[in-house]
Amino acid sequence: MPPSRSSAATRACDSCRRRKVKCDATEVCANCRISQLSCRYTSVPRKRGPKVPGTPRIQRPQDHGPIADDQLWLSPVSYTEHPEPGEATSSSQSGQLANIFSQPVAETTLGPTPEWAQSVRDGLLAFMSSALPAVPALEAVNKCIDVYMQYTFPTTPMVHEPTLRASASRFFSSTGTTDLFEGQTQQEEIARIQAFSLITALCASVSSVMPDSLLPHRQILASPCLEASREMLKAIEDYDIENPNSSSIVIRIFHATALQHLTGKTALSYFILGQATLLIRHMRLHSEEALMSHDALEGQLLRYIFWQLYAADKASICLSSRPVLLHELLFDEEPSLRQSGETLIPLLDVTRPWYGESFEERLLVGFHFLPRLWSSAASLIFDMRLYARDNQHANKAHLTQTYMEFLGIMDGLPPWLQAANVIITHDDGEAAQFQKTAFWVQRCTVLVTFQCLRLVILQQCIESKVWDVMGLNDQALTLPMTKIGMVHDFVQTLDDIPFVYLQVKGEPTVERIRRVGSVLLEIIDNVSNETIIMRAEHYFTRLLDLLARLDSKSSDVLAELKELSQARRRD
């Protein structure tokens, strides 16, 4: 029997403490020898006292069958029950995030330790191996990356694929490495914690949005990956805010997306997205000069991240969804950031044969369509609001010209985004199918955005009493007929898009549909012409059916509003 550890005689080793079993406190305790576990005494004893309200209760994942203690207790994990792959989850279940962490970071004096980070990683892998015993963790993570690169990257090129693949191999391989977060300096250790937070944030974001047909195990992965990523980011948050980089912003964007889809907490999602936007302001990414202090790859990522959040900020003007942070008038200098840098650093993994030589360049052309659409529409809406307040600087001729420029953006849609060139045929090889799928995602996003913005602009014209900007007048049926015509175009666009491309866009697509549904309700409420009302109700029913297929809570909300509208009409 090895000699007793005098320094640990009054407490159990880490493994026994976590498993809540009696420990003999020897150099290598009997329990660890039997279970072939690493016997360590690193955990800091907690002060005893009353239990803090809300402390998570540790539960075994019984719905996935028995699991050995040495798997379950690699780190203390609060497991929530997860459905079998393909089984639908309720909103309450999807909102329960698996609480994966060991000792709280606050108990350490120098911030997160490599041992602490390792325990978070080990806890996540223990959960994944128990919940998905037939799917290796690395395979599950790489599948998330695959789906992201094909269905999300075309409209949000914010990551470097080779770096993601390397992080996946490092943190999710089956090897029992125990020094994954060790580094020569604290900055290096923080960088590794950040890398883990990024890859798990991507998995959480993708799993929360994608349909089961593309990611069968998404409902099992989303919440645990999100919680692990948030714990890691929380541990390094102070340093991360003071020393931001592209990952600092992207992690928060992924968190905002995952929270929106998993919990439906829009305010929380916008708050975290606001943090990402404030980091952009802090880093002065609107300035070309600001990117010169970064290496070529980092500068390129920051450039595309700026344009992505710039478009999102312009959307907030158009849809009145949240406060504006990136308006040109708020900068202390004229924005000078160009769409592209002098040298294109590939973000895709060029070793993969299905990308092709010019694929990434074409993707970037389509990507920049969205900031142009949102920026043009936002400028027009902003100027119309100023005009409505008797601002003489916004004249009607200028408004008309801006509207014409907005419409003209679609004239520049490149050939590879035209409908005839994105339809997949049986003769297409793997590379052609992959590329057409990515271009379909872009085409779907651009067209749905454009058709929705036409209606939003019309609504603002009516509110600002400048309908003549669009060549209209205020005669009784002119505006309702124009609205119905635009709704028809919107619904027809949705019908022409394969359903999976609406699914992969998640909440943004739902928001566009919801906005058009609100326009239809307003027509039903305020127009007396029965023909127009019948058409509005017909389109409204079709949108409700589509929202139901997208499994959106908005369908319930709009259905309730429609019932109220019909009740008012009967009264």
Coordinates of C-alpha atoms in Angstrom, one line a residue, residues 62-356:
Q62 CA -30.9 7.2 -18.0
D63 CA -32.6 7.6 -21.3
H64 CA -29.4 6.5 -23.0
G65 CA -28.9 3.4 -21.1
P66 CA -26.3 2.5 -18.4
I67 CA -23.0 4.1 -18.4
A68 CA -19.8 3.4 -16.4
D69 CA -18.9 5.6 -13.5
D70 CA -15.5 6.4 -15.0
Q71 CA -17.3 7.8 -18.0
L72 CA -20.0 9.7 -16.2
W73 CA -17.8 11.3 -13.6
L74 CA -14.9 12.6 -15.6
S75 CA -16.1 16.0 -14.5
P76 CA -19.3 17.0 -12.6
V77 CA -21.9 17.4 -15.3
S78 CA -25.6 18.4 -14.9
Y79 CA -27.2 16.3 -17.6
T80 CA -30.5 17.2 -19.1
E81 CA -32.6 14.5 -20.8
H82 CA -32.1 14.5 -24.5
P83 CA -34.4 12.9 -27.1
E84 CA -33.3 10.2 -29.5
P85 CA -32.0 11.5 -32.8
G86 CA -34.8 12.9 -34.9
E87 CA -37.2 13.2 -32.0
A88 CA -38.7 16.7 -31.5
T89 CA -37.9 18.6 -28.4
S90 CA -40.2 21.0 -26.6
S91 CA -39.2 24.7 -26.1
S92 CA -38.7 24.0 -22.4
Q93 CA -36.3 21.1 -23.1
S94 CA -34.3 23.0 -25.7
G95 CA -33.9 25.8 -23.2
Q96 CA -32.3 23.7 -20.6
L97 CA -28.6 24.0 -21.2
A98 CA -26.4 21.2 -20.0
N99 CA -24.2 22.7 -17.3
I100 CA -20.8 21.4 -18.1
F101 CA -18.0 22.7 -15.8
S102 CA -15.9 21.6 -12.8
Q103 CA -14.7 24.0 -10.2
P104 CA -15.9 27.6 -10.7
V105 CA -13.3 29.8 -12.2
A106 CA -13.9 32.3 -9.5
E107 CA -12.2 30.0 -7.0
T108 CA -8.9 30.4 -8.8
T109 CA -6.7 33.4 -8.3
L110 CA -5.0 33.7 -11.7
G111 CA -8.0 33.1 -14.0
P112 CA -8.8 29.8 -15.7
T113 CA -6.2 27.0 -15.4
P114 CA -5.4 24.4 -18.0
E115 CA -6.7 21.7 -15.6
W116 CA -10.0 23.6 -15.3
A117 CA -10.3 23.9 -19.1
Q118 CA -9.4 20.2 -19.5
S119 CA -12.2 19.2 -17.1
V120 CA -14.8 21.2 -19.2
R121 CA -13.6 19.5 -22.3
D122 CA -13.6 16.0 -20.6
G123 CA -17.1 16.6 -19.3
L124 CA -18.4 17.5 -22.8
L125 CA -16.7 14.4 -24.3
A126 CA -18.1 12.2 -21.6
F127 CA -21.6 13.5 -22.4
M128 CA -21.1 13.0 -26.1
S129 CA -19.8 9.4 -25.7
S130 CA -22.8 8.6 -23.5
A131 CA -25.5 10.3 -25.6
L132 CA -24.0 9.2 -29.0
P133 CA -22.2 6.0 -28.3
A134 CA -22.1 5.0 -32.0
V135 CA -20.7 8.3 -33.2
P136 CA -17.2 9.3 -32.3
A137 CA -17.0 12.9 -31.0
L138 CA -14.6 14.0 -33.7
E139 CA -16.9 12.7 -36.4
A140 CA -19.9 14.5 -34.8
V141 CA -17.9 17.8 -34.7
N142 CA -16.5 17.4 -38.2
K143 CA -20.1 16.9 -39.4
C144 CA -21.1 20.2 -37.9
I145 CA -18.2 21.8 -39.7
D146 CA -19.2 20.2 -43.0
V147 CA -22.8 21.4 -42.7
Y148 CA -21.6 24.9 -41.7
M149 CA -19.2 25.2 -44.7
Q150 CA -21.9 24.1 -47.1
Y151 CA -25.0 25.9 -45.8
T152 CA -23.9 28.8 -43.6
F153 CA -20.4 29.9 -44.8
P154 CA -21.8 31.2 -48.2
T155 CA -23.7 34.0 -46.3
T156 CA -21.4 34.3 -43.3
P157 CA -17.8 33.6 -44.2
M158 CA -16.4 34.3 -40.8
V159 CA -14.1 31.3 -40.1
H160 CA -10.9 29.7 -41.4
E161 CA -11.8 26.1 -42.3
P162 CA -8.3 24.6 -41.8
T163 CA -8.0 26.2 -38.4
L164 CA -11.4 24.8 -37.4
R165 CA -10.5 21.3 -38.6
A166 CA -7.2 21.4 -36.6
S167 CA -9.1 22.5 -33.5
A168 CA -11.6 19.7 -33.9
S169 CA -8.8 17.1 -34.2
R170 CA -7.0 18.6 -31.2
F171 CA -9.9 18.7 -28.8
F172 CA -12.2 15.9 -29.9
S173 CA -9.9 13.1 -30.9
S174 CA -10.2 9.8 -29.0
T175 CA -6.7 10.1 -27.5
G176 CA -6.5 10.5 -23.8
T177 CA -4.4 13.7 -23.8
T178 CA -4.5 15.6 -20.6
D179 CA -2.5 18.7 -21.5
L180 CA -4.6 20.1 -24.3
F181 CA -4.7 23.6 -22.8
E182 CA -1.1 23.7 -21.5
G183 CA 1.0 26.5 -22.9
Q184 CA 4.3 28.3 -22.5
T185 CA 2.5 31.5 -21.5
Q186 CA -0.8 32.4 -20.0
Q187 CA -1.7 34.1 -23.4
E188 CA -1.1 30.8 -25.2
E189 CA -3.3 28.9 -22.7
I190 CA -6.1 31.5 -23.2
A191 CA -5.7 31.2 -27.0
R192 CA -6.4 27.5 -26.6
I193 CA -9.4 28.0 -24.4
Q194 CA -10.7 30.5 -26.9
A195 CA -10.1 28.0 -29.8
F196 CA -12.2 25.4 -27.8
S197 CA -14.9 28.0 -27.2
L198 CA -15.0 28.8 -30.9
I199 CA -15.4 25.2 -32.2
T200 CA -18.0 24.4 -29.6
A201 CA -19.9 27.6 -30.4
L202 CA -19.9 26.7 -34.0
C203 CA -21.3 23.3 -33.2
A204 CA -24.0 24.8 -31.0
S205 CA -25.0 27.4 -33.6
V206 CA -25.2 24.8 -36.4
S207 CA -27.0 22.2 -34.3
S208 CA -29.6 24.8 -33.2
V209 CA -30.5 25.8 -36.7
M210 CA -30.0 22.9 -39.1
P211 CA -32.9 20.4 -39.8
D212 CA -32.6 16.8 -38.7
S213 CA -32.2 15.8 -42.3
L214 CA -28.8 17.5 -42.4
L215 CA -27.7 16.9 -38.8
P216 CA -29.4 13.9 -37.2
H217 CA -27.9 14.4 -33.8
R218 CA -28.3 18.1 -33.6
Q219 CA -30.8 18.1 -30.7
I220 CA -28.4 16.2 -28.5
L221 CA -25.3 18.3 -29.3
A222 CA -26.7 21.9 -29.3
S223 CA -27.3 22.6 -25.6
P224 CA -24.2 20.9 -24.2
C225 CA -21.9 22.5 -26.8
L226 CA -23.4 25.9 -26.1
E227 CA -23.0 25.6 -22.4
A228 CA -19.4 24.4 -22.7
S229 CA -18.5 27.2 -25.0
R230 CA -20.1 29.9 -22.8
E231 CA -18.3 28.5 -19.7
M232 CA -15.0 28.8 -21.5
L233 CA -15.7 32.3 -22.8
K234 CA -16.8 33.4 -19.4
A235 CA -13.6 32.2 -17.9
I236 CA -11.5 34.4 -20.2
E237 CA -14.0 37.2 -20.8
D238 CA -12.0 40.0 -19.2
Y239 CA -8.9 39.3 -21.2
D240 CA -10.9 38.6 -24.3
I241 CA -12.6 42.0 -24.2
E242 CA -9.4 43.9 -23.6
N243 CA -7.6 41.9 -26.3
P244 CA -10.2 41.1 -28.9
N245 CA -9.6 39.3 -32.2
S246 CA -11.8 37.7 -34.9
S247 CA -12.7 34.7 -32.7
S248 CA -13.9 37.0 -29.9
I249 CA -16.5 38.4 -32.2
V250 CA -17.5 35.2 -34.0
I251 CA -17.9 33.2 -30.8
R252 CA -20.5 35.8 -29.6
I253 CA -22.3 35.7 -33.0
F254 CA -22.6 31.9 -32.7
H255 CA -23.8 32.2 -29.1
A256 CA -26.4 34.7 -30.1
T257 CA -27.7 32.5 -32.9
A258 CA -27.8 29.4 -30.7
L259 CA -29.6 31.1 -27.9
Q260 CA -32.2 32.6 -30.2
H261 CA -33.0 29.2 -31.7
L262 CA -32.7 27.1 -28.5
T263 CA -34.4 29.4 -26.0
G264 CA -36.3 31.9 -28.0
K265 CA -34.9 34.6 -25.8
T266 CA -34.6 37.4 -28.3
A267 CA -33.5 40.1 -25.9
L268 CA -30.6 37.9 -24.6
S269 CA -29.6 37.0 -28.2
Y270 CA -29.6 40.7 -29.2
F271 CA -27.6 41.6 -26.1
I272 CA -24.8 39.2 -27.0
L273 CA -24.9 40.2 -30.6
G274 CA -24.6 43.8 -29.3
Q275 CA -21.4 42.8 -27.5
A276 CA -20.0 41.5 -30.8
T277 CA -20.9 44.8 -32.5
L278 CA -19.3 46.8 -29.7
L279 CA -16.1 44.9 -30.1
I280 CA -16.2 45.9 -33.8
R281 CA -16.5 49.6 -32.7
H282 CA -13.7 49.2 -30.2
M283 CA -11.4 47.7 -32.9
R284 CA -12.4 50.4 -35.4
L285 CA -13.0 47.8 -38.1
H286 CA -14.7 50.4 -40.2
S287 CA -11.3 51.8 -41.0
E288 CA -9.0 50.2 -43.6
E289 CA -6.0 51.4 -41.6
A290 CA -7.1 49.5 -38.5
L291 CA -6.7 46.2 -40.3
M292 CA -3.0 46.9 -41.2
S293 CA -2.0 45.9 -37.7
H294 CA -3.2 42.4 -38.2
D295 CA -1.7 39.6 -40.3
A296 CA -3.3 38.9 -43.7
L297 CA -5.6 36.0 -42.6
E298 CA -6.8 37.8 -39.4
G299 CA -7.3 41.0 -41.4
Q300 CA -9.4 39.2 -44.0
L301 CA -11.6 37.5 -41.3
L302 CA -12.1 40.9 -39.5
R303 CA -13.1 42.5 -42.9
Y304 CA -15.8 39.9 -43.6
I305 CA -17.0 40.0 -40.0
F306 CA -17.5 43.7 -40.2
W307 CA -19.6 43.5 -43.4
Q308 CA -21.6 40.7 -41.8
L309 CA -22.5 42.7 -38.7
Y310 CA -22.8 45.9 -40.8
A311 CA -25.6 44.2 -42.7
A312 CA -27.2 43.0 -39.5
D313 CA -27.1 46.5 -38.1
K314 CA -28.7 47.9 -41.2
A315 CA -31.4 45.2 -40.9
S316 CA -32.2 46.6 -37.4
I317 CA -32.9 50.0 -39.1
C318 CA -35.2 48.4 -41.7
L319 CA -37.0 46.1 -39.3
S320 CA -36.8 48.4 -36.1
S321 CA -35.6 45.3 -34.2
R322 CA -32.8 46.7 -32.0
P323 CA -30.7 49.8 -31.4
V324 CA -28.3 50.8 -34.2
L325 CA -24.5 50.7 -33.5
L326 CA -22.8 50.8 -36.8
H327 CA -24.5 53.8 -38.6
E328 CA -22.0 55.9 -40.4
L329 CA -23.0 59.0 -38.4
L330 CA -21.8 57.3 -35.2
F331 CA -18.2 56.8 -36.4
D332 CA -15.6 59.4 -35.5
E333 CA -14.3 59.3 -39.1
E334 CA -15.5 58.5 -42.6
P335 CA -15.7 54.7 -43.0
S336 CA -12.9 53.5 -45.3
L337 CA -13.1 49.7 -45.2
R338 CA -13.1 48.1 -48.6
Q339 CA -15.1 45.0 -49.5
S340 CA -12.0 43.0 -50.2
G341 CA -8.3 43.3 -49.4
E342 CA -5.5 43.4 -51.9
T343 CA -4.7 39.7 -51.4
L344 CA -7.3 37.0 -51.1
I345 CA -6.3 34.4 -48.4
P346 CA -8.4 31.3 -48.9
L347 CA -10.7 30.6 -46.0
L348 CA -11.8 27.3 -47.4
D349 CA -9.7 24.2 -47.1
V350 CA -8.1 24.2 -50.6
T351 CA -7.2 20.5 -50.3
R352 CA -10.9 19.5 -50.6
P353 CA -11.6 18.8 -54.3
W354 CA -15.2 20.0 -54.4
Y355 CA -14.4 23.7 -53.9
G356 CA -12.8 24.4 -57.2

